[in-house]
Amino acid sequence: SFWYLYIAVEEMDCHRGFLIMSIVWVIAEFIVIAYLFLVREIPKIARESIKMVLAFSNIWFGLFVFSLQPCGIAG
């Protein structure tokens, strides 16, 4: 959604850093998820903890991204 808003709304261009951060975020998550699927020697408690960290971090990142306003709007 943030990528679409960035492309569709001209006033969002000041949030380019967040767009780049979200791309890095997605790549890092895919790497961690792939590691969880490929490596079976991870203890169950560590595996479940990593899943919980990913889930909660996505919630907080989503709340942050959806709280951003276009640059021209004060608020």
XYZ file of C-alpha atoms in Angstrom:
75
model
C 0.000 0.000 0.000
C 2.792 2.414 0.863
C 4.508 1.770 -2.450
C 1.255 2.505 -4.289
C 0.722 5.730 -2.330
C 4.298 6.789 -2.981
C 3.799 6.335 -6.725
C 0.255 7.750 -6.884
C 0.518 10.838 -4.640
C 3.035 13.479 -5.662
C 3.321 14.926 -2.157
C 4.716 11.636 -0.817
C 8.099 12.103 -2.498
C 9.639 13.381 0.750
C 9.154 9.872 2.203
C 11.610 8.232 -0.206
C 13.721 7.001 2.724
C 10.765 5.069 4.112
C 10.180 3.496 0.700
C 13.789 2.342 0.547
C 13.582 1.121 4.162
C 10.436 -0.873 3.346
C 12.210 -2.553 0.418
C 15.132 -3.496 2.675
C 12.608 -4.641 5.310
C 10.869 -7.003 2.869
C 14.164 -8.437 1.597
C 15.389 -9.052 5.161
C 12.127 -10.773 6.060
C 12.302 -13.038 3.014
C 15.850 -14.004 3.981
C 14.802 -14.827 7.564
C 11.730 -16.782 6.440
C 13.777 -18.723 3.884
C 16.341 -19.503 6.595
C 13.559 -20.774 8.868
C 12.310 -23.098 6.132
C 15.720 -24.360 5.042
C 17.440 -24.926 8.393
C 15.785 -27.532 10.588
C 18.355 -27.486 13.406
C 16.911 -24.318 14.958
C 15.404 -25.093 18.379
C 11.626 -24.803 18.474
C 11.641 -21.998 21.053
C 13.999 -19.918 18.907
C 11.957 -20.629 15.784
C 8.717 -19.570 17.475
C 10.367 -16.480 18.954
C 11.594 -15.416 15.534
C 8.088 -15.851 14.123
C 6.643 -13.706 16.908
C 9.253 -10.974 16.366
C 8.451 -10.921 12.642
C 4.724 -10.713 13.292
C 4.932 -7.921 15.873
C 7.486 -5.950 13.892
C 5.217 -6.068 10.843
C 2.328 -4.734 12.915
C 4.401 -1.815 14.227
C 5.906 -1.060 10.817
C 2.433 -1.100 9.257
C 1.077 1.263 11.908
C 4.010 3.591 11.313
C 3.654 3.588 7.529
C -0.094 4.185 7.634
C 0.408 7.126 10.019
C 2.529 8.990 7.457
C 0.929 12.008 5.829
C 1.797 13.647 2.504
C 4.472 16.278 3.028
C 2.239 19.260 2.241
C -0.349 18.355 4.907
C 0.295 19.480 8.479
C -1.136 17.405 11.128
